[in-house]
């Protein structure tokens, strides 16, 4: 759908309404504060964005699929609180749905097995394929069925080609990867993130980038905001990894918060009434 | 807002009957409950497509995902309008709700075929339908989408239930095979081998092309154009069944049918053909003269309509006319001019209404059987109230066979 970004749901429903999206996201953060401190909330987002990338790599899915999944994940938690929905489940479900939307197939049992494989905590990974199927419905509904996501990779390559910045492609690429550790994908249009990544990549190599940027016919103030936003990721010295004690601490905390809900849900699944009596949701993590 | 999570499907739409069935699931006609309470005007209908899911595979069906993801982005007068998506978490079903269209080209063509006194579709109607189809496909192609499954039954046409200026209007439907073609993550043919019902399948696909283009949609439109003119399919090949590992066998009969009408292509005319896997086999076949003009008598040889048809049925996909260029063809600037309303008189719909099959309690579980419980405003539902647990041999009305127009 490259021809019409401005008509896309990505632009019309999400970027153009970014203030509304953020108002909701802030409300969710406040709702979570009693359970997860602000820095914990941030760590969870970064860790689970990373975990999505790791899962995608293990399943040999392209970066693009992981990027789409991360946008799904972040859109979901812009509208829902972590205390109500377990990121340990949403992350693999986001990848599962993104794989379908990007014309790949990824079996639910594979994504669960791989999640269990990389999961670090003092307990085993608590979810199964049943939970994945259940949450696929919740996720697609929370996304309002807007499944096509635009990414900055292609525009970045195009801009570099147009300006003969061939050496900057490989330098800008990891900056784009890192942008998915932030909410940049919720906040800014992909083509501006692409320009910002090229600007940063060039500047890091002591190149003069201002003239090029001025010729781009874009809002320079917004570009400056994005450059600052992306650069701030590097200013923070605590680079979060998908392994190590920090991850384990987060997972243990999530487990203690969600354990009873999972247990209740599983006992509910066990004595599921016959289908004729129209059961409600088999898994009730939501309320 | 597009979508209200709190509302159940039975609160918004009341099922009337079944209008289609396929491997993906079922399609129902339903009444829009909310519209009705809002105003006293004529009731409005929707088509509800229910996807099988969960039990049949791995979560939500990829076909449903594909259709939703594309239709959410598309907005064009000649593309079917996705008005709602409903989830039923209880029976893990997904419902796509479309604006209702009374006809499809298959039924309309039948109406002109097998009658005691066969009569062709008026040229104004043919031209208007073709023009609208090309408009819709041009829009898709501009958005990097190939439909891949164009055939008469996937092209809907609105009826008299719509306001006068929206009647007799094409709505291209069924995006279950449609594909974004900008840098596919995998070669397109990898994902599913079978593409496009064979009668409308382009020769490059039949000869085993792996990477195909928007040109396949234009070939299908050419076949549909001829079928509108003559009221019968142009190339009716026998489909070879898929056996074992060969998911995409060489459909030799279909290629033979094409060669017998258009003549065998030469390498001079279609240089790329030598690279196609099945060409080595097909090139040894007997040559035939082109007899297309004889098969499509409604378009005189030398007329602009015939010229456009040959440009759509061009063997070489690189030379085949694009949707954009087809719209500029002189055929559309000559009388009768194409119009937004394909019917000769906007107040007269010459075609029979879409057959609606009563609901069948064996198959139509879940929402579809809620007909009697939701607010139907005193309308008589087409089936008796039937608890889901009713024995299958009970006095349920027998599902009568979909009646063909030409049987009457």
Coordinates of N, CA, C and O in Angstrom, one line a residue, chain B residues 174-344:
Chain B
X174 N -14.5 -10.5 -2.6 CA -13.7 -11.7 -2.3 C -12.2 -11.5 -2.4 O -11.6 -11.8 -3.4
X175 N -11.7 -10.9 -1.4 CA -10.3 -10.6 -1.4 C -9.4 -11.7 -0.6 O -8.3 -11.4 -0.2
X176 N -10.0 -12.9 -0.6 CA -9.3 -14.0 0.2 C -8.1 -14.4 -0.5 O -7.2 -15.0 0.2
X177 N -7.9 -14.1 -1.8 CA -6.6 -14.5 -2.4 C -5.8 -13.3 -2.8 O -4.7 -13.4 -3.4
X178 N -6.4 -12.1 -2.6 CA -5.7 -10.9 -3.0 C -4.4 -10.7 -2.3 O -4.2 -11.2 -1.1
X179 N -3.5 -10.1 -2.9 CA -2.1 -10.0 -2.4 C -1.5 -8.7 -2.6 O -1.6 -8.1 -3.7
X180 N -0.8 -8.2 -1.6 CA 0.1 -7.0 -1.8 C 1.3 -7.5 -2.6 O 1.9 -8.4 -2.2
X181 N 1.6 -6.8 -3.7 CA 2.7 -7.4 -4.5 C 4.0 -6.6 -4.4 O 5.0 -6.9 -5.0
X182 N 4.0 -5.5 -3.6 CA 5.2 -4.8 -3.4 C 6.2 -5.6 -2.5 O 5.9 -5.9 -1.4
X183 N 7.3 -6.0 -3.1 CA 8.3 -6.8 -2.4 C 7.7 -7.8 -1.5 O 7.8 -7.8 -0.3
X184 N 7.2 -8.9 -2.1 CA 6.6 -9.9 -1.3 C 7.7 -10.6 -0.5 O 8.9 -10.7 -0.9
X185 N 7.4 -11.0 0.7 CA 8.4 -11.6 1.6 C 8.8 -12.9 1.0 O 9.9 -13.4 1.3
X186 N 7.9 -13.6 0.3 CA 8.3 -14.8 -0.3 C 7.7 -14.8 -1.7 O 6.8 -14.1 -2.0
X187 N 8.3 -15.6 -2.6 CA 7.6 -15.7 -4.0 C 6.2 -15.9 -3.8 O 5.8 -16.8 -3.0
X188 N 5.3 -15.2 -4.5 CA 3.9 -15.3 -4.3 C 3.3 -16.7 -4.4 O 2.4 -17.1 -3.7
X189 N 3.9 -17.5 -5.3 CA 3.3 -18.8 -5.5 C 3.7 -19.8 -4.4 O 3.1 -20.8 -4.3
X190 N 4.6 -19.5 -3.6 CA 5.0 -20.4 -2.5 C 3.9 -20.6 -1.5 O 3.7 -21.6 -0.9
X191 N 3.1 -19.5 -1.2 CA 2.2 -19.5 -0.1 C 1.0 -20.4 -0.4 O 0.6 -21.3 0.3
X192 N 0.4 -20.2 -1.6 CA -0.7 -21.2 -2.0 C -0.6 -21.3 -3.5 O -0.6 -20.4 -4.2
X193 N -0.6 -22.6 -3.9 CA -0.3 -22.8 -5.3 C -1.5 -22.5 -6.2 O -1.3 -22.0 -7.3
X194 N -2.7 -22.6 -5.7 CA -3.8 -22.5 -6.5 C -4.3 -21.0 -6.5 O -4.6 -20.5 -5.5
X195 N -4.3 -20.4 -7.7 CA -4.7 -19.1 -7.9 C -5.6 -18.9 -9.0 O -5.3 -19.5 -10.1
X196 N -6.7 -18.3 -8.9 CA -7.7 -18.0 -9.9 C -8.3 -19.3 -10.5 O -7.6 -20.1 -11.1
X197 N -9.6 -19.4 -10.4 CA -10.4 -20.4 -11.0 C -9.9 -20.6 -12.5 O -9.6 -19.7 -13.2
X198 N -9.7 -21.9 -12.9 CA -8.9 -22.1 -14.1 C -9.5 -21.4 -15.4 O -8.8 -21.0 -16.2
X199 N -10.8 -21.3 -15.5 CA -11.4 -20.7 -16.7 C -10.9 -19.2 -16.9 O -10.9 -18.7 -18.0
X200 N -10.6 -18.6 -15.8 CA -10.1 -17.2 -15.9 C -8.6 -17.0 -15.7 O -8.1 -15.9 -15.5
X201 N -7.9 -18.1 -15.6 CA -6.5 -18.1 -15.3 C -5.7 -17.7 -16.5 O -5.9 -18.3 -17.6
X202 N -4.7 -16.8 -16.3 CA -3.9 -16.3 -17.4 C -3.0 -17.4 -17.9 O -2.5 -18.3 -17.2
X203 N -2.6 -17.3 -19.2 CA -1.8 -18.4 -19.8 C -0.4 -18.5 -19.2 O 0.1 -19.6 -19.0
X204 N 0.1 -17.4 -18.7 CA 1.5 -17.5 -18.1 C 1.4 -18.4 -16.8 O 2.3 -19.1 -16.5
X205 N 0.3 -18.2 -16.1 CA 0.1 -19.1 -14.9 C -0.1 -20.5 -15.2 O 0.5 -21.4 -14.6
X206 N -0.9 -20.7 -16.3 CA -1.2 -22.1 -16.7 C 0.1 -22.8 -17.2 O 0.3 -24.0 -17.0
X207 N 1.0 -22.0 -17.7 CA 2.3 -22.6 -18.2 C 3.3 -22.6 -17.1 O 4.5 -22.9 -17.4
X208 N 3.0 -22.2 -15.9 CA 3.8 -22.5 -14.8 C 4.7 -21.3 -14.3 O 5.7 -21.5 -13.6
X209 N 4.3 -20.1 -14.7 CA 5.0 -18.9 -14.2 C 5.0 -18.8 -12.7 O 4.0 -19.1 -12.1
X210 N 6.2 -18.5 -12.1 CA 6.3 -18.4 -10.7 C 6.0 -17.0 -10.2 O 5.4 -16.8 -9.2
X211 N 6.5 -16.1 -10.9 CA 6.3 -14.7 -10.5 C 5.3 -14.0 -11.4 O 5.6 -13.9 -12.6
X212 N 4.2 -13.7 -10.9 CA 3.2 -13.1 -11.8 C 2.9 -11.7 -11.4 O 3.3 -11.2 -10.4
X213 N 2.1 -11.1 -12.2 CA 1.9 -9.6 -12.1 C 0.5 -9.3 -12.2 O -0.4 -10.1 -12.3
X214 N 0.2 -8.0 -12.1 CA -1.2 -7.5 -12.2 C -1.9 -7.9 -13.5 O -3.1 -7.9 -13.6
X215 N -1.0 -8.2 -14.5 CA -1.6 -8.6 -15.8 C -2.5 -9.8 -15.7 O -3.4 -10.0 -16.5
X216 N -2.4 -10.7 -14.7 CA -3.3 -11.8 -14.5 C -4.7 -11.3 -14.3 O -5.7 -12.0 -14.8
X217 N -4.9 -10.2 -13.6 CA -6.3 -9.7 -13.4 C -6.9 -9.2 -14.7 O -8.1 -9.3 -14.9
X218 N -6.0 -8.6 -15.6 CA -6.5 -8.1 -16.9 C -7.0 -9.3 -17.8 O -8.0 -9.1 -18.5
X219 N -6.2 -10.4 -17.8 CA -6.7 -11.5 -18.5 C -8.1 -12.0 -18.1 O -9.0 -12.2 -18.9
X220 N -8.2 -12.1 -16.8 CA -9.5 -12.5 -16.2 C -10.6 -11.5 -16.7 O -11.7 -12.0 -17.0
X221 N -10.3 -10.3 -16.7 CA -11.3 -9.3 -17.1 C -11.7 -9.5 -18.6 O -12.8 -9.4 -19.0
X222 N -10.6 -9.8 -19.4 CA -10.9 -10.1 -20.8 C -11.9 -11.3 -20.9 O -12.8 -11.2 -21.7
X223 N -11.7 -12.4 -20.2 CA -12.6 -13.5 -20.2 C -14.0 -13.1 -19.8 O -15.0 -13.5 -20.4
X224 N -14.1 -12.3 -18.8 CA -15.4 -11.8 -18.3 C -16.1 -10.9 -19.3 O -17.3 -11.1 -19.5
X225 N -15.3 -10.1 -20.0 CA -15.9 -9.2 -21.0 C -16.5 -10.1 -22.1 O -17.7 -9.9 -22.5
X226 N -15.8 -11.1 -22.6 CA -16.3 -12.0 -23.6 C -17.6 -12.7 -23.1 O -18.6 -12.9 -23.8
X227 N -17.5 -13.1 -21.8 CA -18.7 -13.8 -21.3 C -19.9 -12.9 -21.1 O -21.0 -13.4 -21.3
X228 N -19.7 -11.7 -20.9 CA -20.8 -10.7 -20.8 C -21.5 -10.6 -22.2 O -22.7 -10.5 -22.3
X229 N -20.6 -10.6 -23.2 CA -21.1 -10.4 -24.6 C -21.9 -11.6 -25.0 O -23.0 -11.5 -25.6
X230 N -21.4 -12.8 -24.8 CA -21.9 -14.0 -25.4 C -22.8 -14.8 -24.4 O -23.4 -15.8 -24.8
X231 N -22.8 -14.4 -23.1 CA -23.5 -15.1 -22.1 C -23.0 -16.5 -21.8 O -23.7 -17.3 -21.2
X232 N -21.8 -16.8 -22.2 CA -21.3 -18.1 -21.8 C -19.7 -18.0 -21.7 O -19.1 -17.2 -22.4
X233 N -19.2 -18.8 -20.8 CA -17.7 -18.7 -20.6 C -16.9 -18.9 -21.8 O -17.3 -19.8 -22.7
X234 N -15.8 -18.2 -22.0 CA -15.1 -18.3 -23.2 C -14.2 -19.5 -23.3 O -14.2 -20.2 -24.3
X235 N -13.4 -19.8 -22.2 CA -12.5 -20.9 -22.2 C -12.9 -21.9 -21.1 O -12.6 -21.7 -20.0
X236 N -13.7 -22.9 -21.5 CA -14.2 -23.8 -20.4 C -13.4 -25.1 -20.4 O -13.8 -26.1 -20.9
X237 N -12.2 -25.0 -19.8 CA -11.3 -26.2 -19.6 C -11.8 -27.1 -18.5 O -12.5 -26.7 -17.6
X238 N -11.3 -28.4 -18.6 CA -11.6 -29.3 -17.6 C -10.5 -29.2 -16.5 O -9.3 -29.4 -16.9
X239 N -10.8 -29.0 -15.3 CA -9.8 -28.9 -14.3 C -9.2 -30.2 -13.9 O -9.9 -31.1 -13.6
X240 N -7.9 -30.3 -13.9 CA -7.2 -31.5 -13.4 C -7.1 -31.4 -11.9 O -6.7 -30.4 -11.4
X241 N -7.4 -32.5 -11.3 CA -7.3 -32.5 -9.8 C -5.9 -32.5 -9.4 O -5.0 -33.1 -10.0
X242 N -5.7 -31.9 -8.2 CA -4.4 -32.0 -7.6 C -4.2 -33.3 -7.0 O -5.0 -33.9 -6.3
X243 N -3.0 -33.9 -7.3 CA -2.7 -35.2 -6.7 C -1.4 -35.2 -6.0 O -0.4 -34.6 -6.5
X244 N -1.4 -35.8 -4.8 CA -0.2 -35.9 -4.0 C 0.6 -34.6 -3.8 O 0.0 -33.6 -3.4
X245 N 1.9 -34.7 -4.2 CA 2.8 -33.5 -3.9 C 2.6 -32.4 -5.0 O 2.9 -31.3 -4.7
X246 N 2.0 -32.8 -6.1 CA 1.9 -31.8 -7.2 C 0.7 -30.9 -6.9 O -0.4 -31.2 -7.3
X247 N 1.0 -29.8 -6.2 CA -0.1 -28.9 -5.8 C -0.6 -28.1 -7.0 O -1.7 -27.5 -6.9
X248 N 0.1 -28.0 -8.0 CA -0.2 -27.2 -9.1 C 0.0 -27.9 -10.4 O 1.0 -27.6 -11.2
X249 N -0.8 -28.9 -10.8 CA -0.5 -29.7 -12.0 C -0.7 -28.8 -13.2 O -1.4 -27.8 -13.2
X250 N -0.1 -29.3 -14.3 CA -0.3 -28.6 -15.6 C -1.7 -28.7 -16.1 O -2.2 -29.8 -16.4
X251 N -2.4 -27.6 -16.2 CA -3.8 -27.7 -16.6 C -3.9 -27.6 -18.1 O -4.2 -26.6 -18.7
X252 N -3.5 -28.8 -18.7 CA -3.3 -28.8 -20.2 C -4.6 -28.6 -20.9 O -4.6 -28.0 -22.0
X253 N -5.7 -29.0 -20.4 CA -7.0 -28.9 -21.1 C -7.4 -27.4 -21.3 O -7.9 -26.9 -22.3
X254 N -7.1 -26.6 -20.2 CA -7.4 -25.2 -20.2 C -6.6 -24.5 -21.2 O -7.1 -23.7 -22.0
X255 N -5.3 -24.8 -21.3 CA -4.4 -24.2 -22.3 C -4.8 -24.6 -23.7 O -4.9 -23.8 -24.6
X256 N -5.3 -25.8 -23.8 CA -5.7 -26.3 -25.1 C -6.9 -25.5 -25.6 O -7.0 -25.1 -26.7
X257 N -7.9 -25.3 -24.6 CA -9.1 -24.5 -25.0 C -8.7 -23.1 -25.4 O -9.3 -22.5 -26.4
X258 N -7.7 -22.5 -24.8 CA -7.3 -21.2 -25.2 C -6.6 -21.2 -26.5 O -7.0 -20.4 -27.4
X259 N -5.7 -22.1 -26.8 CA -5.1 -22.2 -28.1 C -6.1 -22.4 -29.2 O -5.9 -21.9 -30.3
X260 N -7.1 -23.2 -29.0 CA -8.1 -23.5 -30.0 C -8.9 -22.2 -30.4 O -9.4 -22.2 -31.5
X261 N -9.0 -21.3 -29.5 CA -9.7 -20.1 -29.9 C -8.8 -18.9 -30.3 O -9.0 -18.2 -31.3
X262 N -7.6 -18.8 -29.6 CA -6.8 -17.7 -29.9 C -5.6 -18.0 -30.8 O -4.9 -17.2 -31.3
X263 N -5.4 -19.3 -31.1 CA -4.3 -19.8 -31.8 C -3.1 -20.0 -30.8 O -3.1 -19.4 -29.8
X264 N -2.2 -20.9 -31.2 CA -1.0 -21.1 -30.3 C -0.1 -19.9 -30.4 O 0.1 -19.4 -31.5
X265 N 0.4 -19.4 -29.3 CA 1.3 -18.3 -29.3 C 2.6 -18.6 -29.9 O 3.1 -19.8 -29.8
X266 N 3.2 -17.7 -30.6 CA 4.6 -17.9 -31.2 C 5.6 -17.3 -30.3 O 5.3 -16.3 -29.5
X267 N 6.8 -17.8 -30.3 CA 7.9 -17.2 -29.5 C 8.1 -15.7 -29.9 O 8.5 -14.9 -29.1
X268 N 7.9 -15.4 -31.2 CA 8.1 -14.0 -31.7 C 7.1 -13.1 -31.0 O 7.4 -12.0 -30.6
X269 N 5.9 -13.6 -30.8 CA 4.8 -12.8 -30.3 C 5.0 -12.7 -28.8 O 4.6 -11.7 -28.1
X270 N 5.5 -13.8 -28.2 CA 5.6 -13.8 -26.7 C 7.0 -14.4 -26.3 O 7.1 -15.6 -26.0
X271 N 8.0 -13.6 -26.4 CA 9.4 -14.1 -26.2 C 9.6 -14.8 -24.8 O 10.3 -15.8 -24.7
X272 N 8.9 -14.3 -23.8 CA 9.1 -14.8 -22.4 C 8.6 -16.2 -22.3 O 8.9 -16.9 -21.3
X273 N 7.8 -16.7 -23.2 CA 7.1 -18.0 -23.0 C 8.1 -19.1 -23.0 O 7.9 -20.2 -22.3
X274 N 9.3 -19.0 -23.6 CA 10.3 -20.1 -23.6 C 10.8 -20.4 -22.2 O 11.3 -21.5 -22.0
X275 N 10.7 -19.4 -21.3 CA 11.2 -19.7 -20.0 C 10.2 -20.4 -19.1 O 10.5 -20.7 -17.9
X276 N 9.0 -20.6 -19.6 CA 7.9 -21.1 -18.7 C 8.0 -22.7 -18.7 O 8.2 -23.3 -19.8
X277 N 7.9 -23.3 -17.5 CA 8.1 -24.7 -17.4 C 7.3 -25.6 -18.3 O 7.9 -26.6 -18.9
X278 N 6.0 -25.3 -18.6 CA 5.2 -26.2 -19.3 C 5.2 -25.9 -20.8 O 4.6 -26.6 -21.6
X279 N 6.0 -24.9 -21.3 CA 6.0 -24.5 -22.7 C 6.6 -25.6 -23.6 O 6.1 -25.9 -24.6
X280 N 7.6 -26.3 -23.0 CA 8.3 -27.4 -23.9 C 7.2 -28.4 -24.3 O 7.3 -28.9 -25.4
X281 N 6.3 -28.6 -23.4 CA 5.2 -29.6 -23.7 C 4.2 -29.0 -24.7 O 3.8 -29.6 -25.7
X282 N 3.8 -27.7 -24.4 CA 2.7 -27.1 -25.1 C 3.1 -26.7 -26.5 O 2.3 -26.7 -27.5
X283 N 4.4 -26.4 -26.7 CA 4.8 -25.9 -28.0 C 4.7 -27.0 -29.1 O 4.7 -26.7 -30.3
X284 N 4.7 -28.2 -28.7 CA 4.6 -29.3 -29.7 C 3.2 -29.5 -30.2 O 3.0 -30.3 -31.2
X285 N 2.2 -28.9 -29.6 CA 0.8 -29.1 -30.0 C 0.5 -28.5 -31.3 O 1.2 -27.6 -31.8
X286 N -0.6 -29.0 -31.9 CA -1.0 -28.5 -33.2 C -1.3 -27.1 -33.1 O -1.8 -26.6 -32.1
X287 N -1.1 -26.4 -34.2 CA -1.5 -25.0 -34.3 C -2.9 -24.8 -34.8 O -3.4 -25.6 -35.6
X288 N -3.6 -23.8 -34.3 CA -5.0 -23.5 -34.8 C -5.0 -22.0 -35.2 O -4.2 -21.2 -34.7
X289 N -5.9 -21.7 -36.1 CA -6.1 -20.3 -36.4 C -6.8 -19.6 -35.3 O -7.5 -20.2 -34.5
X290 N -6.7 -18.3 -35.2 CA -7.5 -17.5 -34.2 C -8.9 -17.4 -34.7 O -9.2 -16.9 -35.8
X291 N -9.9 -17.9 -33.8 CA -11.3 -17.8 -34.2 C -12.1 -17.0 -33.2 O -13.3 -17.1 -33.0
X292 N -11.4 -16.1 -32.5 CA -12.0 -15.3 -31.4 C -13.2 -14.5 -32.0 O -14.3 -14.5 -31.3
X293 N -13.1 -13.9 -33.1 CA -14.2 -13.1 -33.7 C -15.4 -13.9 -33.9 O -16.5 -13.5 -33.8
X294 N -15.2 -15.2 -34.2 CA -16.3 -16.1 -34.5 C -17.0 -16.5 -33.1 O -18.2 -16.8 -33.1
X295 N -16.2 -16.5 -32.1 CA -16.8 -16.8 -30.8 C -17.5 -15.7 -30.1 O -18.3 -15.8 -29.2
X296 N -17.1 -14.5 -30.4 CA -17.6 -13.3 -29.8 C -18.3 -12.4 -30.9 O -17.9 -11.4 -31.2
X297 N -19.4 -13.0 -31.4 CA -20.1 -12.3 -32.5 C -20.7 -11.0 -32.2 O -20.8 -10.1 -33.1
X298 N -21.0 -10.8 -30.9 CA -21.5 -9.5 -30.5 C -20.6 -8.3 -30.7 O -21.0 -7.2 -30.7
X299 N -19.3 -8.6 -30.9 CA -18.3 -7.6 -31.1 C -17.7 -7.8 -32.5 O -17.0 -8.8 -32.8
X300 N -18.1 -6.9 -33.4 CA -17.6 -7.1 -34.8 C -16.1 -6.9 -34.9 O -15.5 -6.1 -34.2
X301 N -15.5 -7.8 -35.8 CA -14.1 -7.7 -36.0 C -13.8 -6.3 -36.6 O -14.5 -5.8 -37.4
X302 N -12.9 -5.6 -36.0 CA -12.6 -4.2 -36.5 C -13.2 -3.2 -35.6 O -12.9 -2.0 -35.6
X303 N -14.2 -3.6 -34.7 CA -14.8 -2.6 -33.8 C -13.9 -2.3 -32.7 O -12.9 -3.1 -32.4
X304 N -14.1 -1.2 -32.0 CA -13.2 -0.9 -30.9 C -13.4 -1.9 -29.7 O -12.4 -2.2 -29.0
X305 N -14.6 -2.4 -29.5 CA -14.8 -3.4 -28.5 C -14.0 -4.7 -28.7 O -13.4 -5.2 -27.8
X306 N -14.0 -5.1 -30.0 CA -13.2 -6.3 -30.3 C -11.7 -6.0 -30.1 O -11.0 -6.8 -29.6
X307 N -11.3 -4.8 -30.5 CA -9.9 -4.4 -30.3 C -9.5 -4.5 -28.8 O -8.4 -5.0 -28.4
X308 N -10.4 -3.9 -28.0 CA -10.1 -3.9 -26.5 C -10.0 -5.4 -26.0 O -9.1 -5.7 -25.2
X309 N -10.9 -6.2 -26.5 CA -10.9 -7.6 -26.0 C -9.6 -8.3 -26.4 O -9.0 -9.0 -25.6
X310 N -9.1 -8.1 -27.6 CA -7.8 -8.7 -28.0 C -6.6 -8.1 -27.2 O -5.7 -8.9 -26.9
X311 N -6.7 -6.9 -26.8 CA -5.7 -6.3 -25.9 C -5.7 -6.9 -24.5 O -4.6 -7.0 -23.8
X312 N -6.9 -7.2 -24.0 CA -7.0 -7.9 -22.7 C -6.5 -9.3 -22.8 O -5.9 -9.8 -21.8
X313 N -6.9 -10.0 -23.9 CA -6.5 -11.4 -24.1 C -5.2 -11.5 -24.8 O -5.0 -12.4 -25.6
X314 N -4.3 -10.6 -24.6 CA -2.9 -10.6 -25.2 C -2.1 -11.7 -24.4 O -2.1 -11.7 -23.2
X315 N -1.5 -12.6 -25.2 CA -0.7 -13.7 -24.5 C 0.4 -13.2 -23.6 O 0.6 -13.6 -22.5
X316 N 1.2 -12.2 -24.2 CA 2.4 -11.8 -23.4 C 2.0 -10.8 -22.3 O 1.5 -9.7 -22.6
X317 N 2.2 -11.3 -21.0 CA 1.7 -10.4 -19.9 C 2.4 -9.0 -19.9 O 1.8 -8.0 -19.5
X318 N 3.6 -8.9 -20.5 CA 4.3 -7.6 -20.6 C 3.6 -6.7 -21.6 O 3.7 -5.5 -21.5
X319 N 2.9 -7.3 -22.6 CA 2.2 -6.5 -23.6 C 0.7 -6.3 -23.3 O 0.1 -5.5 -24.0
X320 N 0.2 -7.1 -22.4 CA -1.2 -7.0 -22.1 C -1.6 -5.6 -21.6 O -0.8 -5.0 -20.9
X321 N -2.7 -5.1 -22.0 CA -3.1 -3.7 -21.7 C -3.3 -3.6 -20.1 O -3.7 -4.6 -19.5
X322 N -2.9 -2.5 -19.6 CA -3.1 -2.3 -18.1 C -4.5 -1.7 -17.9 O -5.2 -1.3 -18.8
X323 N -4.9 -1.8 -16.7 CA -6.3 -1.3 -16.3 C -6.4 0.2 -16.7 O -7.4 0.7 -17.3
X324 N -5.3 0.9 -16.4 CA -5.3 2.4 -16.6 C -5.5 2.7 -18.1 O -6.2 3.5 -18.5
X325 N -4.7 1.9 -19.0 CA -4.8 2.2 -20.4 C -6.1 1.7 -21.0 O -6.6 2.3 -21.9
X326 N -6.6 0.6 -20.4 CA -7.9 0.1 -20.9 C -9.0 1.1 -20.7 O -9.9 1.3 -21.6
X327 N -8.9 1.9 -19.6 CA -10.0 2.9 -19.4 C -9.9 4.0 -20.4 O -10.9 4.7 -20.6
X328 N -8.8 4.2 -21.0 CA -8.6 5.2 -22.0 C -8.9 4.7 -23.4 O -8.8 5.5 -24.4
X329 N -9.3 3.5 -23.5 CA -9.6 2.9 -24.8 C -10.8 3.6 -25.5 O -11.8 3.9 -24.8
X330 N -10.7 3.8 -26.8 CA -11.8 4.4 -27.6 C -13.2 3.8 -27.3 O -14.2 4.4 -27.4
X331 N -13.2 2.5 -27.0 CA -14.4 1.7 -26.8 C -15.3 2.5 -25.8 O -16.5 2.6 -25.9
X332 N -14.7 3.2 -24.8 CA -15.4 3.8 -23.7 C -15.9 5.2 -24.1 O -16.6 5.9 -23.3
X333 N -15.3 5.8 -25.2 CA -15.7 7.1 -25.6 C -16.8 7.1 -26.7 O -17.4 8.1 -27.0
X334 N -17.0 5.9 -27.2 CA -18.0 5.7 -28.2 C -19.4 5.4 -27.6 O -19.5 4.9 -26.5
X335 N -20.4 5.8 -28.4 CA -21.8 5.4 -27.9 C -22.0 3.9 -28.0 O -21.5 3.3 -28.9
X336 N -22.8 3.3 -27.1 CA -23.3 3.9 -25.9 C -22.2 4.2 -24.8 O -21.4 3.3 -24.6
X337 N -22.2 5.3 -24.2 CA -21.2 5.6 -23.2 C -21.5 4.8 -21.9 O -22.6 4.6 -21.6
X338 N -20.4 4.4 -21.3 CA -20.6 3.7 -20.0 C -21.1 4.6 -18.9 O -20.8 5.8 -18.9
X339 N -21.9 4.1 -18.0 CA -22.4 5.0 -16.9 C -22.2 4.3 -15.6 O -21.9 3.1 -15.5
X340 N -22.4 5.1 -14.5 CA -22.2 4.6 -13.2 C -23.4 3.6 -12.8 O -23.2 2.7 -11.9
X341 N -24.5 3.7 -13.5 CA -25.6 2.8 -13.3 C -25.7 1.9 -14.5 O -25.9 2.4 -15.7
X342 N -25.4 0.6 -14.3 CA -25.3 -0.3 -15.5 C -26.6 -0.6 -16.1 O -26.7 -1.1 -17.2
X343 N -27.7 -0.5 -15.3 CA -29.1 -0.8 -15.8 C -29.5 0.2 -16.9 O -29.2 1.4 -16.8
X344 N -30.3 -0.3 -17.9 CA -30.7 0.6 -18.9 C -31.6 1.7 -18.3 O -31.5 2.9 -18.6

